[in-house]
Short mmCIF file of C-alpha atoms in Angstrom, two decimals:
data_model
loop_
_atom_site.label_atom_id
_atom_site.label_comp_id
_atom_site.label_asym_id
_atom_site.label_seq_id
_atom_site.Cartn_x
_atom_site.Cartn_y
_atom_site.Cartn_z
CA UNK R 1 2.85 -1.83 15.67
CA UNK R 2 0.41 0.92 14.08
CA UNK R 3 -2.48 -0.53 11.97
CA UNK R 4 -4.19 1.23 8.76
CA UNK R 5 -7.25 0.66 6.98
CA UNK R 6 -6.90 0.45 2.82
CA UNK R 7 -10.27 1.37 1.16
CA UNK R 8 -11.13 1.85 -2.73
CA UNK R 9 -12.72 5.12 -3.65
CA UNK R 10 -15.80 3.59 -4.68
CA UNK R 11 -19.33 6.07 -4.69
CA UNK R 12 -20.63 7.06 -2.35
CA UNK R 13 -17.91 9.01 -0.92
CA UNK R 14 -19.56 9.22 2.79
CA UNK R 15 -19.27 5.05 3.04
CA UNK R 16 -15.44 5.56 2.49
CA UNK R 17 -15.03 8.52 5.15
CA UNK R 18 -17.72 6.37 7.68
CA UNK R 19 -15.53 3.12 7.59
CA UNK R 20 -12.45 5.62 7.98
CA UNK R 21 -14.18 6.96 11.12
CA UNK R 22 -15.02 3.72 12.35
CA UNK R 23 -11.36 2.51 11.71
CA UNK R 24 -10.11 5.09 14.03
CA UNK R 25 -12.77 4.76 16.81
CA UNK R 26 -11.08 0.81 16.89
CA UNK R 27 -7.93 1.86 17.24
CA UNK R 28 -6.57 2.21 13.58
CA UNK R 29 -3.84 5.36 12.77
CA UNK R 30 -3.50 5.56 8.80
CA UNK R 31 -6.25 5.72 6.72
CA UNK R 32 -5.12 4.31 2.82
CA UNK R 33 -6.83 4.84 -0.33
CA UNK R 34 -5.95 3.42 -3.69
CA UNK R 35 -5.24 6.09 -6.49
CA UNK R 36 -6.35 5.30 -9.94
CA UNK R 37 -8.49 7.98 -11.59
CA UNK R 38 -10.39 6.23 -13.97
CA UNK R 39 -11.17 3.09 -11.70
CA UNK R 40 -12.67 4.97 -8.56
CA UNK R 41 -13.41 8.46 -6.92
CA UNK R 42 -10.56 11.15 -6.38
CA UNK R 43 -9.15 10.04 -3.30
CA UNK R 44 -7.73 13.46 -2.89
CA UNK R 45 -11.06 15.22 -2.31
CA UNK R 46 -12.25 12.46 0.22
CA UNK R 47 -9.21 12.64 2.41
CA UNK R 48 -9.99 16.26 3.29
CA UNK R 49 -13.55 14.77 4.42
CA UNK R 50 -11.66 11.99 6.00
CA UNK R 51 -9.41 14.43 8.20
CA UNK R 52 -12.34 17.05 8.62
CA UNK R 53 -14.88 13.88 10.20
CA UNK R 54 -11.45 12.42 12.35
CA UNK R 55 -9.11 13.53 14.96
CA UNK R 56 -5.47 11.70 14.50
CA UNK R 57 -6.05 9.08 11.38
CA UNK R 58 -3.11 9.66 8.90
CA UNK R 59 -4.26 9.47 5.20
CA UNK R 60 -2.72 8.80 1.94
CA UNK R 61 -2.83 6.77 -1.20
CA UNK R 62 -1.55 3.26 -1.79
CA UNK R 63 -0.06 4.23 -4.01
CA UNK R 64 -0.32 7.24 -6.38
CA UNK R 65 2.37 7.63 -8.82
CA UNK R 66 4.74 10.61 -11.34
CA UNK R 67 2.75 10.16 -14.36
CA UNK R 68 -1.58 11.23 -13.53
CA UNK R 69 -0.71 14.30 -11.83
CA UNK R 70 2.22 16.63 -12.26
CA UNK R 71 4.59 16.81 -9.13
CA UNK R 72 4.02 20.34 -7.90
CA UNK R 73 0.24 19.44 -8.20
CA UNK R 74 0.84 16.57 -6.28
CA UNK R 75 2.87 18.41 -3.11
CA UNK R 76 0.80 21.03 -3.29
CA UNK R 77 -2.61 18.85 -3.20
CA UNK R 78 -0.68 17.61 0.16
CA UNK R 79 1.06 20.57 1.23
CA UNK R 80 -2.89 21.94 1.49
CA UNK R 81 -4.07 19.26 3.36
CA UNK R 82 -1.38 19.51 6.34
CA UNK R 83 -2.01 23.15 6.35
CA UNK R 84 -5.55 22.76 6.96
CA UNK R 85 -5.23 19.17 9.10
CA UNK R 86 -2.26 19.70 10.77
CA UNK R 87 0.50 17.69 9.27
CA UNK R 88 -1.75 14.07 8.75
CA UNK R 89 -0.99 12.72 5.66
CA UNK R 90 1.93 10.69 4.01
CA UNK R 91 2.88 9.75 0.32
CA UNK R 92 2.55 6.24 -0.36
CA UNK R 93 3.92 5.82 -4.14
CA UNK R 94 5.03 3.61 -7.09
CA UNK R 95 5.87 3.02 -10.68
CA UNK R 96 2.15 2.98 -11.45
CA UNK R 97 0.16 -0.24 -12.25
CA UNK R 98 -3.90 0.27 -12.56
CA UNK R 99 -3.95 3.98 -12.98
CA UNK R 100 -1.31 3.96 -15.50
CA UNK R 101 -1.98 1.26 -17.80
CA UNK R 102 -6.29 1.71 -17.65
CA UNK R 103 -5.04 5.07 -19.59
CA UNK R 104 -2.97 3.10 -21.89
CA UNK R 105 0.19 4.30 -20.51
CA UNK R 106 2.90 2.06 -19.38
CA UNK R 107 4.41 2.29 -15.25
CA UNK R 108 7.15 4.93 -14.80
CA UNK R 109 10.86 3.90 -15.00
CA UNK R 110 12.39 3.75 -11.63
CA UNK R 111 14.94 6.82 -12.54
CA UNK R 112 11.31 8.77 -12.60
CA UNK R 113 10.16 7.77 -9.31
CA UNK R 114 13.50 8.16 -7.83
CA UNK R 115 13.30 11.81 -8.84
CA UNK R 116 9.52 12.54 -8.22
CA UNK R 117 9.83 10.78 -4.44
CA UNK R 118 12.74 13.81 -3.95
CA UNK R 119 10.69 16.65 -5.52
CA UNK R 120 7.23 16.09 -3.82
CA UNK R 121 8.41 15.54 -0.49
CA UNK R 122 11.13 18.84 -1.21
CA UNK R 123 8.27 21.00 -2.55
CA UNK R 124 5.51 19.84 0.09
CA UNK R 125 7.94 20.65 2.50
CA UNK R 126 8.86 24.17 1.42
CA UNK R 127 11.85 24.04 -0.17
CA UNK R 128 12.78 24.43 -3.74
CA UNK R 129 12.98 21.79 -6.61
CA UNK R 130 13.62 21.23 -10.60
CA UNK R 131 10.32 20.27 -12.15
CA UNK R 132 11.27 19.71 -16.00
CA UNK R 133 13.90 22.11 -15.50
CA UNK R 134 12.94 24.73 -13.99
CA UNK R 135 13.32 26.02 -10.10
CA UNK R 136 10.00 25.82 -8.42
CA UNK R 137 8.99 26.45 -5.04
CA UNK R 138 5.59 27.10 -3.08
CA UNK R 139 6.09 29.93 -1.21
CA UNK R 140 2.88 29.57 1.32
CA UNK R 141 4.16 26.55 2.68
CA UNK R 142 5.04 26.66 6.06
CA UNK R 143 6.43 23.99 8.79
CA UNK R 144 4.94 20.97 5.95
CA UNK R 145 5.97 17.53 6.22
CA UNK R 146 5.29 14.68 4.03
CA UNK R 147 7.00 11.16 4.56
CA UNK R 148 7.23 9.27 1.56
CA UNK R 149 6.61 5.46 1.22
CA UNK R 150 7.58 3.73 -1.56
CA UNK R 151 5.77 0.27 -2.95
CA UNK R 152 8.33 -2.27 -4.26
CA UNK R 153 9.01 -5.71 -5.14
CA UNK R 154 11.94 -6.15 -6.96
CA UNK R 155 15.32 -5.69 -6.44
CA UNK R 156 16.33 -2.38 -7.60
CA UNK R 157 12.99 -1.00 -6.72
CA UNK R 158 13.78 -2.16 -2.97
CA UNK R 159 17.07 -0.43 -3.44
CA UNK R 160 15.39 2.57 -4.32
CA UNK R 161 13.28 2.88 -1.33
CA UNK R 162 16.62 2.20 0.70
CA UNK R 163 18.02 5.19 -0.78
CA UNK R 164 15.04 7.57 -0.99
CA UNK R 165 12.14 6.66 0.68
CA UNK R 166 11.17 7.28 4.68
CA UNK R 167 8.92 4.43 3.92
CA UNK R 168 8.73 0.75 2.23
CA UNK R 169 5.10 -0.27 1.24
CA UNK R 170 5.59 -4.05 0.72
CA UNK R 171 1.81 -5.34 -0.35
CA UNK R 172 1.54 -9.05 0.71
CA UNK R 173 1.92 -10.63 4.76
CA UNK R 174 4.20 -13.58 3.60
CA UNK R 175 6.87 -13.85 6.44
CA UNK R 176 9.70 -14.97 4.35
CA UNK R 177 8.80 -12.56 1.87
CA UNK R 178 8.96 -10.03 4.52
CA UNK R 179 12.52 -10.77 5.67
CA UNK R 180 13.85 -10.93 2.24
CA UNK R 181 12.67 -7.32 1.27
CA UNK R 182 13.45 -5.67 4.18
CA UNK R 183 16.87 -7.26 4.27
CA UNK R 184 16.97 -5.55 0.76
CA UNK R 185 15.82 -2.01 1.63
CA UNK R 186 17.75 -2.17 4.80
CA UNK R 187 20.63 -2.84 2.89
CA UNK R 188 20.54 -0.19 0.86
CA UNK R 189 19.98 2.32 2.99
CA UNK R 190 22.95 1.20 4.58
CA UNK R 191 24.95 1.34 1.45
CA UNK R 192 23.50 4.51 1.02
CA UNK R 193 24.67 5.95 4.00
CA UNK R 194 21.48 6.19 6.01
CA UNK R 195 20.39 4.97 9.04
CA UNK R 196 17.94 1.54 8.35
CA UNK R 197 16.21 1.32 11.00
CA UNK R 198 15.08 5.56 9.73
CA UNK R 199 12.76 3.72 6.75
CA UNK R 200 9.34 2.86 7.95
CA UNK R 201 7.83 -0.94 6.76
CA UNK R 202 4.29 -1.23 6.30
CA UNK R 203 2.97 -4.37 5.04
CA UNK R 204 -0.56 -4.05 3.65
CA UNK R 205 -2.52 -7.36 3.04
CA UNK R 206 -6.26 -8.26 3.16
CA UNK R 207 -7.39 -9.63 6.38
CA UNK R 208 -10.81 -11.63 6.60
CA UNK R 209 -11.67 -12.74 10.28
CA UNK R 210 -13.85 -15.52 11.19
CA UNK R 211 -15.50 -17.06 14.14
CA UNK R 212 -13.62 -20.48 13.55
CA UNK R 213 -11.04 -22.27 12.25
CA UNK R 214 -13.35 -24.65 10.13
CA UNK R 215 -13.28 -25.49 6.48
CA UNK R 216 -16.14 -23.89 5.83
CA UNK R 217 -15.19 -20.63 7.26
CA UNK R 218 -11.61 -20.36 5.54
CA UNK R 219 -12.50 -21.79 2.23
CA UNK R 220 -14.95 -18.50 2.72
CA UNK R 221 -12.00 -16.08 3.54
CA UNK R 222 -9.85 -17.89 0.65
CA UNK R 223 -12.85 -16.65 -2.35
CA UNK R 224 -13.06 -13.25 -0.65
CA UNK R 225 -9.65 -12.13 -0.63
CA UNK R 226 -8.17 -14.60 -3.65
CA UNK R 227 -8.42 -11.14 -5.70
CA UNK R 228 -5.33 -9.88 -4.07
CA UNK R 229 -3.55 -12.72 -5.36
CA UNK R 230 -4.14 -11.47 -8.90
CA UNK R 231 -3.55 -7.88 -8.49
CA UNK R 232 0.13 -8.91 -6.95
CA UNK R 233 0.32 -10.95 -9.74
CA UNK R 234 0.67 -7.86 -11.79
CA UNK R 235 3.78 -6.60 -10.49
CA UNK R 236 5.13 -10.48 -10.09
CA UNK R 237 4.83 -10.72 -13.87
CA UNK R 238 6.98 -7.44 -14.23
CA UNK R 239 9.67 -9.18 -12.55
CA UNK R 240 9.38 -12.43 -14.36
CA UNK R 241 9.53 -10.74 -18.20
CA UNK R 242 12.71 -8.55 -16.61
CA UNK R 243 14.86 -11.34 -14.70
CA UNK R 244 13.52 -14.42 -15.94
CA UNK R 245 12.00 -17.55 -14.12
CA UNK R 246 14.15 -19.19 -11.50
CA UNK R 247 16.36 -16.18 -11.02
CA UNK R 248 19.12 -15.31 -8.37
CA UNK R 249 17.78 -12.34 -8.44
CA UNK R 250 14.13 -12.83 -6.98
CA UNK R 251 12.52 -15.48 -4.92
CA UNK R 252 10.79 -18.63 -6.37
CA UNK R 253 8.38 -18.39 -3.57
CA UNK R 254 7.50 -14.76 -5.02
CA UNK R 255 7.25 -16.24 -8.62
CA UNK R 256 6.34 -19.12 -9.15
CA UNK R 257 2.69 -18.98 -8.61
CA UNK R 258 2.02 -16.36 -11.94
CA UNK R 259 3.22 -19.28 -14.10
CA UNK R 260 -0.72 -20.12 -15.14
CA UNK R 261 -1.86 -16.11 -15.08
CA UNK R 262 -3.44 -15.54 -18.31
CA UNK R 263 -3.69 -11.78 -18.69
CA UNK R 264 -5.80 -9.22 -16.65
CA UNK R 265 -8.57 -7.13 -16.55
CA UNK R 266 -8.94 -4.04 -14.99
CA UNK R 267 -12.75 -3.79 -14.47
CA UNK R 268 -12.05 -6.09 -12.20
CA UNK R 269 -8.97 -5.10 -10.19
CA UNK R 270 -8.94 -5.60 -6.19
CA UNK R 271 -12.87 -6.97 -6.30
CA UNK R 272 -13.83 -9.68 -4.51
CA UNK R 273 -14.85 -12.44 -7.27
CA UNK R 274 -12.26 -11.11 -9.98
CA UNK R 275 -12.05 -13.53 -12.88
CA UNK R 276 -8.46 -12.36 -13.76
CA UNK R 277 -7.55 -14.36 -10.18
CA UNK R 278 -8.54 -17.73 -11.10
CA UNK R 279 -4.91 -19.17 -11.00
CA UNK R 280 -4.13 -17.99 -7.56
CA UNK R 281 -3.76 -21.13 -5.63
CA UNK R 282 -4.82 -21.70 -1.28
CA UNK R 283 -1.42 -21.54 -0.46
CA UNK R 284 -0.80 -18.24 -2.04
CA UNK R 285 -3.78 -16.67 -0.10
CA UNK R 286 -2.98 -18.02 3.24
CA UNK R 287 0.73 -16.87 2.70
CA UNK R 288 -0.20 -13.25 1.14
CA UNK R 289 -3.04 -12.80 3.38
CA UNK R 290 -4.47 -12.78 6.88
CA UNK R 291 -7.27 -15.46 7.51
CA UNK R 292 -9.08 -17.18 10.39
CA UNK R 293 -9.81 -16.39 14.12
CA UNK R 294 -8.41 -13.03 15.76
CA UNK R 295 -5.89 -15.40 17.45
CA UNK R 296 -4.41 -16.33 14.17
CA UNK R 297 -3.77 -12.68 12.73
CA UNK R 298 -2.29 -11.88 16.22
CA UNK R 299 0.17 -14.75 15.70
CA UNK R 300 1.29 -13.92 12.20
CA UNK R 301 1.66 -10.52 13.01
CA UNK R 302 3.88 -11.17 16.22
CA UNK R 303 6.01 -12.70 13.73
CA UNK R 304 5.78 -9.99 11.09
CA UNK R 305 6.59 -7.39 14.20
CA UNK R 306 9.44 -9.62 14.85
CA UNK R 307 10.87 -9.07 11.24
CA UNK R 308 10.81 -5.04 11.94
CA UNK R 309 7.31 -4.58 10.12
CA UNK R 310 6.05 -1.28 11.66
CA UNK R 311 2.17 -0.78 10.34
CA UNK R 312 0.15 -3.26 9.25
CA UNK R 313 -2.71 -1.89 7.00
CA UNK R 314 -5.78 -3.45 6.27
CA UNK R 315 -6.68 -4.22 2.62
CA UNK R 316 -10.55 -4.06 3.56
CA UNK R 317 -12.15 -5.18 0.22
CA UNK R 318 -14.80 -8.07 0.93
CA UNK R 319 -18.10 -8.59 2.01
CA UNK R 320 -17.03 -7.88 5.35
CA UNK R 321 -15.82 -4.64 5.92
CA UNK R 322 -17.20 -3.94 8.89
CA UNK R 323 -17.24 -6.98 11.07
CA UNK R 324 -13.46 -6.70 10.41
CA UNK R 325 -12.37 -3.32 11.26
CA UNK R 326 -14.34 -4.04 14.58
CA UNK R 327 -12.63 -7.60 15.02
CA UNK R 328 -9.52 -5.97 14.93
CA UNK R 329 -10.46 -3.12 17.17
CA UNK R 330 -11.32 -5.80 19.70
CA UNK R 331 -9.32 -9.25 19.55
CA UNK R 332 -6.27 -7.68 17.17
CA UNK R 333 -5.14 -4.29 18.21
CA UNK R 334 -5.15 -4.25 21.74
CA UNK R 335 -2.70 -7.33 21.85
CA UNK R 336 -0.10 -4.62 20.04
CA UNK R 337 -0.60 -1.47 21.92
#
C-alpha cells in the first residue's frame, strides 16, 4: 500500500512544501493538494516547489475540475511539470464542489468530466484532442504521462471512473463503503471492457493519532477531524436531492447521516472547528476517519488493503500535522512496506 499526504494551500507556501518534504522523508509517495482558487493558494505553482525541494513524492490535486481552468491549460500546466520533474505528478479530478460553487457556479455534469478526463490526459500526453471543437495538440510534449483519478460517490459517477479513469479517489475510510464502490468501479470497467484490477483506489481520509485509546484522547481526534464529516456531506446531499432517501440505488449507511445538515459555508470548508459540521455524529467520524493509537490505523487499513485499496492518503488538516506524518512514518508505514 502507498501512502499520500493531502494539504490545503494555505499561506505561507514554504509550510505546505516543508510538511511535503517531511512526508516523504517518513516514507509517504504522493503529495495531494486541494484545488479551489478562491479558498487557498494556487496549488499549481507550489507543486513545482514541492518537486524542486523532493526526490520521488508524486503531486497532484484532490481534486481540480473542467470548469476553473480550460483543458489545454490544465495538461499543459502538467505536461510542464513532468518535463521539468520527470514524469511525478497525476490528475486527481471531479465534478467540482468548493471551487465551483464559491464562484457561484454549479459542479460540472458528468458527460463534461467524462470528456475533460480523455482530453487532459490525451493532450498531456502528446497526442491530439477536440477542445470546443477544434483539433489541438502540444507539440513540445515529449514521452508525458499523466494518470487520471477520478473522485466519486454515486453510482454513475463510479461508473464513470470504471470506464475512464486509471484512478478512483473515494474520500472517506469506511470499510463497507469501500467494498461497495469499488465493486461499482470494478464493475464497470469490466463492462467496459477493461481490465479492473488496471484502475488505481486511493482512499483519502483524515487520520489523527494518539498516544491512547482513552476517552479523552478520541473525543479529541473526534472535534479535530468532525470537519470532514461536513465537507462529505456536500456530495452526500447531491445524491440524496438526485435518488431520493432510502434508495436502491445508494447506501443508507452513506446517507443517512446528512438528514439534520442545515446548509454550508464555505469559509469554513475542511477546517478544523467548522460550524457547517455540527450534525456529523461519533459514529460517522470513527467510520469516515482514522483515529486512535498507530495500532488501530494499521488494523483498519489491513482491512482496507484487503478490499483492493491501493494508497491511502492522509487528509492532514488538524492541530497536529506534524506529530502525524511522523507517527505514520514510524508505527504506520513500515507495517505496509
Amino acid at each position: 500500500m502507498d501512502f499520500g499526504l493531502v494539504l490545503q494551500t494555505d499561506p505561507p507556501a514554504s509550510a505546505v512544501v516543508g510538511l511535503m518534504r517531511r512526508a516523504e522523508r517518513n516514507g509517504f509517495r504522493y503529495g495531494w493538494t486541494f484545488d479551489s482558487a478562491v479558498l487557498w493558494q494556487e496549488p499549481f505553482v507550489i507543486y513545482s516547489q514541492i518537486l524542486e525541494h523532493t526526490e520521488h513524492l508524486v503531486v497532484g490535486p484532490m481534486v481540480t475540475n473542467p470548469g476553473t481552468r480550460t483543458w489545454e491549460v490544465t495538461a499543459s500546466t502538467f505536461a510542464t511539470l513532468n518535463d521539468m520533474f520527470g514524469n511525478r505528478t497525476v490528475c486527481g479530478i471531479g465534478r467540482g464542489d468548493s471551487a465551483m460553487r464559491v464562484a457561484g457556479r454549479r459542479p460540472n455534469t458528468l458527460a463534461r468530466l467524462g470528456e475533460a478526463i480523455d482530453v487532459i490526459r490525451d493532450l498531456a500526453e502528446g497526442r491530439e484532442a477536440t477542445v470546443d471543437g477544434q483539433r489541438v495538440q502540444i507539440p513540445w510534449v515529449k514521452d508525458g504521462r499523466l494518470p487520471v483519478w477520478m473522485g466519486a460517490y454515486g453510482p454513475k459517477a463510479l461508473a464513470l471512473v470504471g470506464q475512464k479513469a486509471d484512478g478512483f479517489i473515494l474520500q472517506l475510510a469506511d470499510p463497507f463503503l469501500t467494498q461497495w464502490m469499488i465493486k461499482a468501479v470494478r464493475d464497470a470497467a469490466t463492462e467496459a471492457g477493461r481490465d479492473p484490477a488496471s484502475v488505481t483506489i486511493c482512499v483519502a481520509a483524515p487520520a489523527y493519532v494518539t498516544a491512547d485509546d482513552s476517552a479523552g484522547a478520541l473525543a479529541h481526534a473526534r472535534d479535530q477531524c468532525r470537519w470532514f464529516g461536513g465537507m462529505v456531506g456536500n456530495h452526500v446531499a447531491d445524491l440524496v436531492s438526485r435518488y431520493g432517501e432510502h434508495s436502491s440505488m445508494v447506501p443508507d449507511e452513506l446517507t443517512e447521516y446528512v438528514k439534520a445538515r442545515q446548509g454550508y459555508d464555505y469559509s469554513h470548508h475542511g477546517r478544523t472547528g467548522n460550524p457547517s459540521a455540527d450534525f456529523v455524529p461519533d459514529e460517522i467520524v470513527d467510520r469516515f476517519c482514522l483515529l486512535g493509537p498507530a495500532e488501530a490505523h494499521v488494523q483498519k487499513l489491513r482491512a482496507l488493503r484487503d478490499l483492493g485499496v491501493d494508497q491511502f492518503a492522509v487528509y492532514d488538516m488538524h492541530d497536529a500535522r506534524e506529530a502525524t506524518i511522523d507517527a505514520y512514518g514510524s508505527d504506520v508505514i513500515p507495517s505496509f512496506s
